[in-house]
Every structure is written in structure tokens, then in C-alpha cells.
mmCIF file with all atom_site columns, C-alpha atoms in Angstrom:
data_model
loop_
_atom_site.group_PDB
_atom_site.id
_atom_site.type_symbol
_atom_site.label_atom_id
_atom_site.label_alt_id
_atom_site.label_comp_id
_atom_site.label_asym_id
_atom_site.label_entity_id
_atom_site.label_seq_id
_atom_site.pdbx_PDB_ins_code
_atom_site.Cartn_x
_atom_site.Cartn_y
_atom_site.Cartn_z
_atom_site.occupancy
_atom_site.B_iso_or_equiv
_atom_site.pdbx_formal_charge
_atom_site.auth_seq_id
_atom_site.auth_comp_id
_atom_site.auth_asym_id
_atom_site.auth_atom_id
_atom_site.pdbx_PDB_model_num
ATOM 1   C CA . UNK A 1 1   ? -12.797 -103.294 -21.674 1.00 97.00 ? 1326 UNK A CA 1
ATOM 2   C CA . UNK A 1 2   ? -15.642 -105.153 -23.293 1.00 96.00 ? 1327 UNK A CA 1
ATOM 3   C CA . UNK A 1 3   ? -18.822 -103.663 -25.833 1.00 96.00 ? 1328 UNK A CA 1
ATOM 4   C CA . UNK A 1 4   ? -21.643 -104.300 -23.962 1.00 95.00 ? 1329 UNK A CA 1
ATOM 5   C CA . UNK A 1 5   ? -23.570 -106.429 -21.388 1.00 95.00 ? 1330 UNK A CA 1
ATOM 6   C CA . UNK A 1 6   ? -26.058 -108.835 -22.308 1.00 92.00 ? 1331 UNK A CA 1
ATOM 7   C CA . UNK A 1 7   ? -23.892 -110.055 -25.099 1.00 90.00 ? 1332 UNK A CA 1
ATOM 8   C CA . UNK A 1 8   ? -22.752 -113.609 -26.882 1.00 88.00 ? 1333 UNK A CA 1
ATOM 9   C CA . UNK A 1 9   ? -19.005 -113.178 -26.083 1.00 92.00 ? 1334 UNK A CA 1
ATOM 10  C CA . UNK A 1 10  ? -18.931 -110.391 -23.844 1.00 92.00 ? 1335 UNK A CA 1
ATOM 11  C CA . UNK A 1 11  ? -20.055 -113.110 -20.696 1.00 92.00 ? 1336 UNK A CA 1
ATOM 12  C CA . UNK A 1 12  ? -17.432 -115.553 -21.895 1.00 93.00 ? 1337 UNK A CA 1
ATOM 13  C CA . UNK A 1 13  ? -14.887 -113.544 -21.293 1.00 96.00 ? 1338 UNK A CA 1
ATOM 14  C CA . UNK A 1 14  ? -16.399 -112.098 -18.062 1.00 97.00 ? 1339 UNK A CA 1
ATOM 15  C CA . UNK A 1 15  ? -17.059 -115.277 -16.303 1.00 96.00 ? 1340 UNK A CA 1
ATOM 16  C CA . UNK A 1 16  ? -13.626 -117.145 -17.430 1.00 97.00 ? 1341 UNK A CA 1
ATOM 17  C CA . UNK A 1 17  ? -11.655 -114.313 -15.867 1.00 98.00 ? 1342 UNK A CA 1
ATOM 18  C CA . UNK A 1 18  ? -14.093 -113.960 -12.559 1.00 98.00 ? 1343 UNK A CA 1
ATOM 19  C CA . UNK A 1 19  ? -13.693 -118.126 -12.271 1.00 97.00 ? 1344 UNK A CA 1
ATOM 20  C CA . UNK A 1 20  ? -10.299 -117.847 -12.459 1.00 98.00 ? 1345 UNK A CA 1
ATOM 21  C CA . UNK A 1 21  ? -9.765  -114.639 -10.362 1.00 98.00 ? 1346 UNK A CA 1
ATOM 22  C CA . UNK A 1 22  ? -7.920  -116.262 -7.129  1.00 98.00 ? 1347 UNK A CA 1
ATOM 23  C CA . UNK A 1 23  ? -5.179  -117.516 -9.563  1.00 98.00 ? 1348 UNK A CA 1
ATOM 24  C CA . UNK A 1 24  ? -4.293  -113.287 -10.619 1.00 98.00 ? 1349 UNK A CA 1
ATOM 25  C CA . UNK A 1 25  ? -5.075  -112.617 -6.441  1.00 98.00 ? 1350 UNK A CA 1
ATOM 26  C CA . UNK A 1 26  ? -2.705  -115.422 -5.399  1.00 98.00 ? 1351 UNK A CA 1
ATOM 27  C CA . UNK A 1 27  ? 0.608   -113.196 -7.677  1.00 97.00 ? 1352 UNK A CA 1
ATOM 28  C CA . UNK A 1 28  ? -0.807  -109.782 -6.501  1.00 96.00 ? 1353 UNK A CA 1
ATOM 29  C CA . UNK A 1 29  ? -3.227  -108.567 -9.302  1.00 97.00 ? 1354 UNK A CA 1
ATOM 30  C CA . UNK A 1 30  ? -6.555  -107.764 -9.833  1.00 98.00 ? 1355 UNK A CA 1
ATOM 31  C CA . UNK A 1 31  ? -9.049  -107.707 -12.512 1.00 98.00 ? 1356 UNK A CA 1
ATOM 32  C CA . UNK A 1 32  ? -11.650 -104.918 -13.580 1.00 98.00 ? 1357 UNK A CA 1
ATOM 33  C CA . UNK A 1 33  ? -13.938 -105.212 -16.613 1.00 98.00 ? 1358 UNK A CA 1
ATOM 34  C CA . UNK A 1 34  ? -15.380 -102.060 -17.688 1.00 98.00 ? 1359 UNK A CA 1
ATOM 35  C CA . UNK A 1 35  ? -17.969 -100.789 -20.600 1.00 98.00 ? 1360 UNK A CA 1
ATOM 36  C CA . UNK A 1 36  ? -19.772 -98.275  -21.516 1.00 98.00 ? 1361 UNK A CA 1
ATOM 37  C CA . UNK A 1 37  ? -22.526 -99.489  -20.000 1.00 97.00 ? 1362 UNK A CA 1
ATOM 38  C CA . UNK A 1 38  ? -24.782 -97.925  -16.991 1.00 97.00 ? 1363 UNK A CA 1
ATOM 39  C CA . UNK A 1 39  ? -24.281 -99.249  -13.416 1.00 96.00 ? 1364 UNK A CA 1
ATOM 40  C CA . UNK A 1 40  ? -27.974 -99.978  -13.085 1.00 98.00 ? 1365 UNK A CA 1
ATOM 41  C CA . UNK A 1 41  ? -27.584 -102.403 -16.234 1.00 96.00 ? 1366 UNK A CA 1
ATOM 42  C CA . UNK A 1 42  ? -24.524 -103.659 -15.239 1.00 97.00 ? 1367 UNK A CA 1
ATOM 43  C CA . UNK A 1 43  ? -26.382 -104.312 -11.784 1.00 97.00 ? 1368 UNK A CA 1
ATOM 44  C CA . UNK A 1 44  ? -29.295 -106.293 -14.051 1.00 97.00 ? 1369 UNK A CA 1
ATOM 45  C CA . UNK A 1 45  ? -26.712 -108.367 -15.505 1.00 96.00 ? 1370 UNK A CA 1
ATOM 46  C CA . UNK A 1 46  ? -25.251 -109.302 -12.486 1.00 97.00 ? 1371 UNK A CA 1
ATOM 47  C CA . UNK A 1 47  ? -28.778 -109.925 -11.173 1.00 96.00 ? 1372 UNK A CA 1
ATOM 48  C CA . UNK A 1 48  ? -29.574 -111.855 -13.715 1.00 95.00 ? 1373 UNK A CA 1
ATOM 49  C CA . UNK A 1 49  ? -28.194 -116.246 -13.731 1.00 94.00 ? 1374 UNK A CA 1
ATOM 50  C CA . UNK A 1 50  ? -25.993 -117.477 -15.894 1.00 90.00 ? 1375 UNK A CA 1
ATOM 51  C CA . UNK A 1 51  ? -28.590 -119.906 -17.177 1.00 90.00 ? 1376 UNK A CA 1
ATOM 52  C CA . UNK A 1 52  ? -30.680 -117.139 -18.626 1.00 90.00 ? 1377 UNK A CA 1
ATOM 53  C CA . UNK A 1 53  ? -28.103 -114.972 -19.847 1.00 88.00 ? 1378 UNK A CA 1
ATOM 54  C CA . UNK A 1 54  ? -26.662 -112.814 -16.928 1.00 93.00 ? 1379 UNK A CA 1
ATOM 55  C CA . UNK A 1 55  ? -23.515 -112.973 -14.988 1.00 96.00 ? 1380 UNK A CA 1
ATOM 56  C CA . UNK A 1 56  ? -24.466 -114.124 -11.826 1.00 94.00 ? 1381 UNK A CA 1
ATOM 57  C CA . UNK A 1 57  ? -22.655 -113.482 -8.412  1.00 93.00 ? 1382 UNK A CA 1
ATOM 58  C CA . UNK A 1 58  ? -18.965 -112.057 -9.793  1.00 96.00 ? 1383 UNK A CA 1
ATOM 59  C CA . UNK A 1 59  ? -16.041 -111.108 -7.921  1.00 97.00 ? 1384 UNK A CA 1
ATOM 60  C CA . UNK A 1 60  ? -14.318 -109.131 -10.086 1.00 97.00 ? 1385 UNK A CA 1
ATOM 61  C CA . UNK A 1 61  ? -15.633 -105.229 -10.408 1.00 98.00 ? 1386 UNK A CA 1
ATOM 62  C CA . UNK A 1 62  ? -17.509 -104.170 -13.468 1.00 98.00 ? 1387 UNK A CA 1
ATOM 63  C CA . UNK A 1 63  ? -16.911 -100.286 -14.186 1.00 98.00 ? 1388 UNK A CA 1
ATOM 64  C CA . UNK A 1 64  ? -19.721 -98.241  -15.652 1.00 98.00 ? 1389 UNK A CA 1
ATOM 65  C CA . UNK A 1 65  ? -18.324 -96.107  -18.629 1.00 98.00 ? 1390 UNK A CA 1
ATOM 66  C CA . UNK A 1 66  ? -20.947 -94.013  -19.227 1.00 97.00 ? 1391 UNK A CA 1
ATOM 67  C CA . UNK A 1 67  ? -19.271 -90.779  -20.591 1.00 98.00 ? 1392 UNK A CA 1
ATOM 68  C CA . UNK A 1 68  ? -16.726 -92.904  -22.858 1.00 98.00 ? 1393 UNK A CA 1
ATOM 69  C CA . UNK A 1 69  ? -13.932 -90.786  -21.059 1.00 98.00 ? 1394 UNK A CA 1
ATOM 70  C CA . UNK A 1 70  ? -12.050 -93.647  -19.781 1.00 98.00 ? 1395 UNK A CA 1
ATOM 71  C CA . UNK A 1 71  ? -12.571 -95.855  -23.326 1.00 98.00 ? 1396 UNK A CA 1
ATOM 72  C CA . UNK A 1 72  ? -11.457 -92.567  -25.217 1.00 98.00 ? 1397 UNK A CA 1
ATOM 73  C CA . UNK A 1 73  ? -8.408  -92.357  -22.574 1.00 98.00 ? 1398 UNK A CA 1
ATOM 74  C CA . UNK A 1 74  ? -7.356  -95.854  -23.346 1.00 97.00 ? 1399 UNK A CA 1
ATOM 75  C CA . UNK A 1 75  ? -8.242  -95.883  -27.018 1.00 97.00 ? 1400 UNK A CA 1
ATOM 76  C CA . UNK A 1 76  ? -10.491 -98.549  -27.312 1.00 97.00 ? 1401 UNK A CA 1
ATOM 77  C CA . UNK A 1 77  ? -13.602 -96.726  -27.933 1.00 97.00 ? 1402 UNK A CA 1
ATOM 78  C CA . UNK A 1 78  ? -15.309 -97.061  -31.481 1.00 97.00 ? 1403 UNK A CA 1
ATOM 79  C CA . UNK A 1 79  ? -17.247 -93.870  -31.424 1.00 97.00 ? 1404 UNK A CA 1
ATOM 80  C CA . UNK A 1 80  ? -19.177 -95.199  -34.803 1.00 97.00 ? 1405 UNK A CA 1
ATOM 81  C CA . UNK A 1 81  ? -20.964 -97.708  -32.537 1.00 96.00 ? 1406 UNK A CA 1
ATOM 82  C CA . UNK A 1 82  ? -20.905 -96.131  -29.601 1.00 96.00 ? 1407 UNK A CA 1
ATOM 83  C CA . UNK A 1 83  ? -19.106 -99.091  -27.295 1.00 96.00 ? 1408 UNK A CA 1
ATOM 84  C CA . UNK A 1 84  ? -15.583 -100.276 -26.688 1.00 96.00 ? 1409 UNK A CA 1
ATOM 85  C CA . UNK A 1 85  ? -13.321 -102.611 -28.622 1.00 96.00 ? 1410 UNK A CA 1
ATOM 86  C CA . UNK A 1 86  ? -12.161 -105.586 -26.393 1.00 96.00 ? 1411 UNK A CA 1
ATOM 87  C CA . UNK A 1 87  ? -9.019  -103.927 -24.488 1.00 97.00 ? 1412 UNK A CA 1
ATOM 88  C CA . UNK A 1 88  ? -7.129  -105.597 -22.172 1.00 98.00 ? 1413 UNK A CA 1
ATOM 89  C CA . UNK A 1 89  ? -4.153  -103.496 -20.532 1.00 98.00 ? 1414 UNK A CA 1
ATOM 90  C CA . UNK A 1 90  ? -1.623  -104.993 -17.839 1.00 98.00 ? 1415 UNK A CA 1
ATOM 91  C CA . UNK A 1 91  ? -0.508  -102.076 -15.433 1.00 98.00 ? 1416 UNK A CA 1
ATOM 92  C CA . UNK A 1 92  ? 1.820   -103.341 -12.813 1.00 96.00 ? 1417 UNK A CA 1
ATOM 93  C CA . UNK A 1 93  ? 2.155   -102.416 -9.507  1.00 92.00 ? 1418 UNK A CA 1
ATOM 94  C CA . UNK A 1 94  ? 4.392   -98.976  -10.030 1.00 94.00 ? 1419 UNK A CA 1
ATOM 95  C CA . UNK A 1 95  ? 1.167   -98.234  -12.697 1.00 96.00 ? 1420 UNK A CA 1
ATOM 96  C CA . UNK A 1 96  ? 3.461   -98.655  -15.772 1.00 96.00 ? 1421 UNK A CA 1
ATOM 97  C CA . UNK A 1 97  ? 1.589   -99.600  -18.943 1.00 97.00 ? 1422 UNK A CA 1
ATOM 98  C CA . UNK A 1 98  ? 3.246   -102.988 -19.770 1.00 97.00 ? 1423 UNK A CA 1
ATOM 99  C CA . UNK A 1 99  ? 1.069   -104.955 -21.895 1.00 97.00 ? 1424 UNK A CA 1
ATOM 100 C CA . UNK A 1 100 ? -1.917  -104.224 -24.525 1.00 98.00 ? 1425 UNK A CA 1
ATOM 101 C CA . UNK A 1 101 ? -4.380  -106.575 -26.274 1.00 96.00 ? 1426 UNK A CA 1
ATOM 102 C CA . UNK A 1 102 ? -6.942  -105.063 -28.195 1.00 95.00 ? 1427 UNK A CA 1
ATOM 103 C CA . UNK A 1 103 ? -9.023  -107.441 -30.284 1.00 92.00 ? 1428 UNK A CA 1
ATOM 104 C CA . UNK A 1 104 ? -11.931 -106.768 -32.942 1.00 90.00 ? 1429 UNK A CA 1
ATOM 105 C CA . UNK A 1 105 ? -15.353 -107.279 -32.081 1.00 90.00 ? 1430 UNK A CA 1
ATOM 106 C CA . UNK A 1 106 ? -15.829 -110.980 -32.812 1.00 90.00 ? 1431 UNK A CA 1
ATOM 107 C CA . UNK A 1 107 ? -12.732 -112.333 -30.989 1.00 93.00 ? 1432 UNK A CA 1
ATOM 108 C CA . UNK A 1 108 ? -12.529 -113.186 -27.087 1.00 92.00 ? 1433 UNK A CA 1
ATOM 109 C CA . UNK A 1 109 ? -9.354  -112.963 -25.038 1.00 93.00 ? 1434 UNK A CA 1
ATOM 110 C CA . UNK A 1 110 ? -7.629  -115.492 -23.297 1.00 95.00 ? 1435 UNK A CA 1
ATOM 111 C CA . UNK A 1 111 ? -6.874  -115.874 -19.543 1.00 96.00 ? 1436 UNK A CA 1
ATOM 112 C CA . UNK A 1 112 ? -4.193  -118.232 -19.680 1.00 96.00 ? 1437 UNK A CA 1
ATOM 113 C CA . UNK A 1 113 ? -2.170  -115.939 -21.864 1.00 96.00 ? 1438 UNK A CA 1
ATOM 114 C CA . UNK A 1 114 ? -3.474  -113.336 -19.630 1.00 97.00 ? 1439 UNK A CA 1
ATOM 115 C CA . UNK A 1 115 ? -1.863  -115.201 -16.546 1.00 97.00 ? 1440 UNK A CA 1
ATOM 116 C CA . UNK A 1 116 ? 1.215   -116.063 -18.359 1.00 95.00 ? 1441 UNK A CA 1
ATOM 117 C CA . UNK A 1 117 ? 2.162   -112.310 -19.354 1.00 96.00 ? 1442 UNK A CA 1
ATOM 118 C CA . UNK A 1 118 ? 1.356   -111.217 -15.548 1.00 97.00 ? 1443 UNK A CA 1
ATOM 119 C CA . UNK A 1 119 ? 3.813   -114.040 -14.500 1.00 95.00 ? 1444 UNK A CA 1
ATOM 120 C CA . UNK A 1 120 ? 6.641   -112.809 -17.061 1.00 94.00 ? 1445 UNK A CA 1
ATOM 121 C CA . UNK A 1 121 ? 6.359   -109.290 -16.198 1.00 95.00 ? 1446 UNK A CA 1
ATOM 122 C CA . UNK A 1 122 ? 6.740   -110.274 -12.972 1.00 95.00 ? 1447 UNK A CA 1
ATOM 123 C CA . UNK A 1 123 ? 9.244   -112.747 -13.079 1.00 92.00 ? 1448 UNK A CA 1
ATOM 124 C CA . UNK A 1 124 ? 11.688  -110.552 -15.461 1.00 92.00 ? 1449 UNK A CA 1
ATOM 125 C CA . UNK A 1 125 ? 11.000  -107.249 -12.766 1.00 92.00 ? 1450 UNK A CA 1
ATOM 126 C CA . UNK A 1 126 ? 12.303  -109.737 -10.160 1.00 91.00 ? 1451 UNK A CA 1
ATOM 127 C CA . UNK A 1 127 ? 15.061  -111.624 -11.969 1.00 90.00 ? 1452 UNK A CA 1
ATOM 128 C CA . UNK A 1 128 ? 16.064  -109.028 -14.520 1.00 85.00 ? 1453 UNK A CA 1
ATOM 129 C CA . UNK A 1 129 ? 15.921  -111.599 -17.225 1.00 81.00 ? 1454 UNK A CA 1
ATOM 130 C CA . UNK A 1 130 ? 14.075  -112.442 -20.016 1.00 83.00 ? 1455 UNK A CA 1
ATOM 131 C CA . UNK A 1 131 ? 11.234  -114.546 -20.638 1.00 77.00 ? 1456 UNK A CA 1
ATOM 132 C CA . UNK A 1 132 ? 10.643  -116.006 -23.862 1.00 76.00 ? 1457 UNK A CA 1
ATOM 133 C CA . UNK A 1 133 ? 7.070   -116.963 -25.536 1.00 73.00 ? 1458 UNK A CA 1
ATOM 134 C CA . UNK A 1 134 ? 7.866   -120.998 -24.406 1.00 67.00 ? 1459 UNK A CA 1
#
């Protein structure tokens, strides 16, 4: 989850994931960013290039939240503003809950510590181990 589009940090986030989205294809995940935003202004912000402030061709989804059901659901939404912290949930592949990062508005996340907890979760699942932080 993410506040809005057409954001300072917001694209950051978006495009660092989306550049980087073969590496969470090549050990079987995915990526989705959603907000409460409406599909036709997510559809602007993809329309729109990176040099002026859009997105750009992506190819990871962006989900239109409109209703704040699935931001309520997850318990990211910040119903004094009307948008979404910045969640970020793992779910692996049996659609257990493993992992959640919620950060405050000014803060983006990182995708190498995104990749690394993927890789653990998968890695103790298939080894029935550990994995420490290093």
C-alpha cells in the first residue's frame, strides 16, 4: 500500500520495486501496489513519464482502492486523511500472512530487505531452519 499517486516518495518506491520486479519473479513472487486512488488516475500516472512526474510503462499491477475496504481490511488506512499508510505485507504461497512493514508517511521501504525476507521465508519453509538478520 502507498498514500497517493502523483507523490514525492510514493514513485520511489513504485519504480524501485517495478525495476527490480524479475528478481521477486525469478523465486516465485509477485508484487502489487495498491491506493486509494481511482483507476483512471492511476491510468494518468502511468501515462504520464518519469521525467515529468508519472510512472511510466510498469510491470507490476497498481490496485485502485477506492472504497478503502481493502486498506481498512489490512489496517493501513488513516481515515483522518483519507489515504493509506505505507504497508507492505508478505503472503506466501499457502496465503499465510508472514511478514508486515508499515511505515509513517515520510519514510520509503526498501526492496533489498524486501527480497531478503522473501528469500528467508522461503529458505526456512524449505530447510526448516532458521535464518538470522546476517
Amino acid at each position: 500500500f502507498y498514500p497517493l499517486d502523483f507523490t514525492f516518495v510514493c514513485p520511489t518506491e513504485i519504480l524501485a520495486f517495478n525495476d527490480r520486479i524479475e528478481e521477486f519473479r525469478t523465486i516465485g513472487a509477485e508484487v502489487v501496489a495498491a491506493s486509494v486512488d481511482s483507476h483512471f488516475t492511476h491510468l494518468a500516472w502511468v501515462n504520464t513519464p518519469r521525467k515529468d512526474g508519472g510512472l511510466g510503462t510498469l510491470s507490476i499491477p497498481l490496485l485502485s482502492d477506492m472504497t478503502h475496504k481493502i486498506s481498512k481490511d489490512y489496517g493501513v488506512y488513516l481515515s483522518d486523511v483519507g489515504h493509506s499508510l505505507r504497508g507492505l505485507f508478505i503472503i506466501d504461497n499457502r496465503g499465510i500472512l508472514r511478514q508486515i512493514t508499515m511505515n509513517d508517511l515520510p519514510v520509503g521501504r526498501s526492496v533489498d530487505e524486501t527480497l531478503r525476507l522473501v528469500q528467508a521465508f522461503q529458505y526456512t519453509d524449505m530447510h526448516g531452519e532458521v535464518c538470522p538478520a546476517k
